[in-house]
Amino acid sequence: MEFSERQARIVEIVKNSSPITGEQIAAKLDLTRATLRPDLTILTMAGVLDARPRVGYFLKEQKESSPIMEQLRLLRVGDFKSLPISVRESISIYDAIVTMFTQNVGTLTVVGENQNLKGMVSRKDLLKSALGKTDLQQVPVSIIMTRMPNIIMTTADEPILDAARKLTLHQIDSLPVVEAFIDEKGEERYEVIGRFTKTNVARIFVQIGTLGKQ
């Protein structure tokens, strides 16, 4: 399992100070217990850490993978991706806001010809524009979107665990699912074929949990 930088630090702290409570780990990292909770959950599910009530966390002597983690390693983004919600660069910020709310999504993919990925627009981007003096009906969405190469992407064959880690690490709500292709100029482009979101991740866990009760 590939750890994030913070997860690696947690493992090192537990290794040197176990048993140690979540509050004590948080204090060593100068973070809150709530901030660390997702990392501690992942490390416990992965079989790296174990936890005992009123005792704390400690390293497992045997690195046993939990059944849930074994299932997650087999799943791929392409099996769970949602349809992309895309707009063109030329539409106004106002129309982008309308699209976001009518489609009930938190992020829009901005595309060119042949669904070629151009950018991403989040709720935060639109909110910043709405709070300013921008003429929302006149300014194109291309002015505020995040452009390549600053877009975090995934592919249909990427493990969902890796894609979920990208969502957490970069603190974003959605990843465009893409297929690479070479355009007429010989340059690599990305066709948008779907989206993978935090909602997809939540649904996967619910499905796995439901199957486990049958």
CSV table of C-alpha atoms in Angstrom, one decimal:
chain,number,residue,atom,x,y,z
A,1,MET,CA,0.0,0.0,0.0
A,2,GLU,CA,1.3,3.4,-0.9
A,3,PHE,CA,0.9,5.9,2.0
A,4,SER,CA,0.4,9.6,1.8
A,5,GLU,CA,3.0,11.7,3.5
A,6,ARG,CA,0.7,12.2,6.6
A,7,GLN,CA,-0.1,8.5,6.7
A,8,ALA,CA,3.6,7.6,6.7
A,9,ARG,CA,4.2,10.0,9.6
A,10,ILE,CA,1.3,8.4,11.5
A,11,VAL,CA,2.8,5.0,11.0
A,12,GLU,CA,6.2,6.2,12.2
A,13,ILE,CA,4.7,7.8,15.3
A,14,VAL,CA,2.7,4.7,16.2
A,15,LYS,CA,5.8,2.5,15.6
A,16,ASN,CA,7.9,4.6,18.0
A,17,SER,CA,5.2,5.3,20.7
A,18,SER,CA,2.6,2.6,20.6
A,19,PRO,CA,0.2,2.2,22.2
A,20,ILE,CA,-0.9,5.8,21.5
A,21,THR,CA,-4.3,7.4,21.3
A,22,GLY,CA,-5.6,9.3,18.4
A,23,GLU,CA,-5.5,12.5,20.4
A,24,GLN,CA,-1.8,12.0,21.2
A,25,ILE,CA,-1.0,11.3,17.5
A,26,ALA,CA,-2.9,14.5,16.5
A,27,ALA,CA,-1.0,16.5,19.1
A,28,LYS,CA,2.3,15.3,17.7
A,29,LEU,CA,1.3,16.4,14.2
A,30,ASP,CA,-0.3,19.6,15.5
A,31,LEU,CA,-3.6,18.6,14.0
A,32,THR,CA,-7.1,17.9,15.3
A,33,ARG,CA,-8.4,14.4,16.0
A,34,ALA,CA,-11.1,15.0,13.4
A,35,THR,CA,-8.6,15.8,10.7
A,36,LEU,CA,-6.7,12.5,11.3
A,37,ARG,CA,-9.8,10.3,11.5
A,38,PRO,CA,-9.9,9.4,7.7
A,39,ASP,CA,-6.2,8.5,7.7
A,40,LEU,CA,-6.5,6.4,10.9
A,41,THR,CA,-9.6,4.6,9.4
A,42,ILE,CA,-7.7,3.8,6.2
A,43,LEU,CA,-4.7,2.5,8.0
A,44,THR,CA,-6.8,0.4,10.3
A,45,MET,CA,-8.9,-1.0,7.4
A,46,ALA,CA,-5.7,-1.8,5.5
A,47,GLY,CA,-4.4,-3.9,8.4
A,48,VAL,CA,-1.4,-1.6,9.1
A,49,LEU,CA,-2.7,-0.4,12.4
A,50,ASP,CA,-4.9,-2.0,15.1
A,51,ALA,CA,-6.9,-0.1,17.7
A,52,ARG,CA,-8.1,-1.1,21.2
A,53,PRO,CA,-10.7,0.9,23.1
A,54,ARG,CA,-9.1,2.9,26.0
A,55,VAL,CA,-5.6,1.7,24.9
A,56,GLY,CA,-4.9,3.3,21.6
A,57,TYR,CA,-3.3,2.4,18.2
A,58,PHE,CA,-0.4,0.1,17.6
A,59,LEU,CA,1.2,-1.6,14.6
A,60,LYS,CA,0.0,-5.0,13.6
A,61,GLU,CA,2.7,-7.6,13.8
A,62,GLN,CA,1.3,-9.4,10.8
A,63,LYS,CA,0.4,-7.2,7.8
A,64,GLU,CA,-2.9,-8.9,7.1
A,65,SER,CA,-5.2,-7.3,4.6
A,66,SER,CA,-8.8,-7.0,5.5
A,67,PRO,CA,-11.5,-8.5,3.3
A,68,ILE,CA,-12.7,-5.0,2.4
A,69,MET,CA,-9.2,-3.9,1.3
A,70,GLU,CA,-8.9,-7.1,-0.8
A,71,GLN,CA,-12.1,-6.2,-2.6
A,72,LEU,CA,-11.2,-2.6,-3.1
A,73,ARG,CA,-7.9,-3.5,-4.8
A,74,LEU,CA,-9.8,-5.5,-7.5
A,75,LEU,CA,-12.2,-2.7,-8.4
A,76,ARG,CA,-11.6,-0.3,-11.2
A,77,VAL,CA,-12.8,3.3,-11.8
A,78,GLY,CA,-14.4,2.3,-15.1
A,79,ASP,CA,-16.9,0.0,-13.4
A,80,PHE,CA,-18.2,2.8,-11.1
A,81,LYS,CA,-17.7,6.1,-13.0
A,82,SER,CA,-20.7,8.4,-13.7
A,83,LEU,CA,-21.6,10.2,-16.9
A,84,PRO,CA,-19.6,13.4,-17.4
A,85,ILE,CA,-21.3,16.7,-17.0
A,86,SER,CA,-19.6,18.9,-19.6
A,87,VAL,CA,-19.8,22.4,-20.9
A,88,ARG,CA,-18.0,24.4,-23.6
A,89,GLU,CA,-15.4,27.1,-22.9
A,90,SER,CA,-17.6,29.7,-24.5
A,91,ILE,CA,-20.6,29.5,-22.2
A,92,SER,CA,-21.0,32.2,-19.6
A,93,ILE,CA,-20.3,31.8,-16.0
A,94,TYR,CA,-24.0,32.3,-15.4
A,95,ASP,CA,-24.9,29.4,-17.6
A,96,ALA,CA,-22.3,27.3,-15.9
A,97,ILE,CA,-23.9,28.0,-12.5
A,98,VAL,CA,-27.4,27.1,-13.9
A,99,THR,CA,-25.9,23.8,-15.4
A,100,MET,CA,-24.3,22.9,-12.1
A,101,PHE,CA,-27.5,23.3,-10.1
A,102,THR,CA,-29.8,21.7,-12.7
A,103,GLN,CA,-27.5,18.7,-13.0
A,104,ASN,CA,-26.9,18.6,-9.2
A,105,VAL,CA,-23.1,18.3,-9.4
A,106,GLY,CA,-20.3,20.0,-7.7
A,107,THR,CA,-17.9,20.2,-10.6
A,108,LEU,CA,-18.2,20.8,-14.3
A,109,THR,CA,-15.8,19.5,-17.0
A,110,VAL,CA,-15.0,22.0,-19.7
A,111,VAL,CA,-14.4,20.4,-23.1
A,112,GLY,CA,-13.6,21.2,-26.7
A,113,GLU,CA,-14.2,19.3,-29.9
A,114,ASN,CA,-14.5,15.5,-29.5
A,115,GLN,CA,-14.9,15.8,-25.7
A,116,ASN,CA,-11.3,17.0,-25.5
A,117,LEU,CA,-10.5,18.0,-21.9
A,118,LYS,CA,-9.9,21.8,-21.6
A,119,GLY,CA,-10.5,22.5,-17.9
A,120,MET,CA,-12.5,22.0,-14.7
A,121,VAL,CA,-14.8,24.4,-12.8
A,122,SER,CA,-15.8,23.8,-9.2
A,123,ARG,CA,-18.5,25.3,-6.9
A,124,LYS,CA,-15.7,27.4,-5.3
A,125,ASP,CA,-14.7,28.9,-8.7
A,126,LEU,CA,-18.3,29.9,-9.4
A,127,LEU,CA,-18.9,31.2,-5.9
A,128,LYS,CA,-15.8,33.5,-6.1
A,129,SER,CA,-17.0,34.9,-9.4
A,130,ALA,CA,-20.5,35.5,-8.0
A,131,LEU,CA,-19.2,37.3,-4.9
A,132,GLY,CA,-17.1,39.7,-7.1
A,133,LYS,CA,-18.1,42.3,-9.6
A,134,THR,CA,-17.9,39.9,-12.5
A,135,ASP,CA,-20.7,40.2,-15.1
A,136,LEU,CA,-21.7,36.6,-14.9
A,137,GLN,CA,-23.7,36.6,-18.1
A,138,GLN,CA,-20.9,38.1,-20.2
A,139,VAL,CA,-17.7,36.5,-19.0
A,140,PRO,CA,-17.0,33.0,-20.4
A,141,VAL,CA,-16.3,30.1,-18.1
A,142,SER,CA,-12.9,29.7,-19.6
A,143,ILE,CA,-11.7,32.8,-17.6
A,144,ILE,CA,-12.1,31.1,-14.3
A,145,MET,CA,-11.6,27.4,-15.0
A,146,THR,CA,-8.6,25.3,-13.9
A,147,ARG,CA,-6.6,24.5,-17.0
A,148,MET,CA,-4.3,21.7,-18.1
A,149,PRO,CA,-1.8,20.6,-16.9
A,150,ASN,CA,-3.2,21.5,-13.4
A,151,ILE,CA,-6.1,19.1,-13.6
A,152,ILE,CA,-6.0,15.9,-11.6
A,153,MET,CA,-7.3,13.0,-13.7
A,154,THR,CA,-8.1,9.3,-13.6
A,155,THR,CA,-8.5,6.5,-16.1
A,156,ALA,CA,-11.0,3.7,-16.4
A,157,ASP,CA,-8.5,1.0,-15.5
A,158,GLU,CA,-7.1,2.8,-12.4
A,159,PRO,CA,-7.9,1.1,-9.1
A,160,ILE,CA,-10.6,3.0,-7.2
A,161,LEU,CA,-8.4,3.1,-4.2
A,162,ASP,CA,-5.8,5.2,-6.1
A,163,ALA,CA,-8.5,7.4,-7.5
A,164,ALA,CA,-10.1,7.9,-4.0
A,165,ARG,CA,-6.6,8.8,-2.7
A,166,LYS,CA,-6.3,11.5,-5.3
A,167,LEU,CA,-9.7,13.0,-4.2
A,168,THR,CA,-8.5,13.1,-0.6
A,169,LEU,CA,-4.9,14.2,-1.2
A,170,HIS,CA,-5.9,17.1,-3.5
A,171,GLN,CA,-9.1,18.0,-1.5
A,172,ILE,CA,-11.3,17.9,-4.6
A,173,ASP,CA,-14.8,16.5,-5.2
A,174,SER,CA,-14.4,15.1,-8.7
A,175,LEU,CA,-11.9,13.6,-11.2
A,176,PRO,CA,-12.5,13.5,-14.9
A,177,VAL,CA,-12.1,10.0,-16.3
A,178,VAL,CA,-10.2,10.2,-19.5
A,179,GLU,CA,-8.7,8.3,-22.4
A,180,ALA,CA,-5.5,9.7,-24.0
A,181,PHE,CA,-5.3,10.2,-27.8
A,182,ILE,CA,-3.0,11.9,-30.3
A,183,ASP,CA,-4.5,14.8,-32.2
A,184,GLU,CA,-3.7,15.8,-35.8
A,185,LYS,CA,-0.7,17.9,-34.6
A,186,GLY,CA,0.8,14.9,-32.9
A,187,GLU,CA,0.1,16.2,-29.4
A,188,GLU,CA,-1.4,14.1,-26.6
A,189,ARG,CA,-5.0,15.0,-25.7
A,190,TYR,CA,-7.5,13.6,-23.3
A,191,GLU,CA,-11.1,12.6,-24.2
A,192,VAL,CA,-13.5,12.8,-21.3
A,193,ILE,CA,-15.4,9.6,-20.9
A,194,GLY,CA,-16.8,10.0,-17.3
A,195,ARG,CA,-16.3,11.4,-13.9
A,196,PHE,CA,-15.3,9.8,-10.6
A,197,THR,CA,-16.5,11.6,-7.4
A,198,LYS,CA,-16.7,11.3,-3.7
A,199,THR,CA,-20.3,10.2,-4.2
A,200,ASN,CA,-19.1,7.3,-6.2
A,201,VAL,CA,-16.7,6.3,-3.4
A,202,ALA,CA,-19.5,6.5,-0.8
A,203,ARG,CA,-21.7,4.3,-3.0
A,204,ILE,CA,-19.0,1.7,-3.4
A,205,PHE,CA,-18.6,1.4,0.4
A,206,VAL,CA,-22.3,1.1,0.8
A,207,GLN,CA,-22.5,-1.7,-1.8
A,208,ILE,CA,-19.6,-3.6,-0.2
A,209,GLY,CA,-21.1,-3.2,3.3
A,210,THR,CA,-24.5,-4.4,2.0
A,211,LEU,CA,-23.0,-7.5,0.4
A,212,GLY,CA,-21.2,-8.3,3.6
A,213,LYS,CA,-24.5,-8.6,5.4
A,214,GLN,CA,-26.1,-10.9,3.0
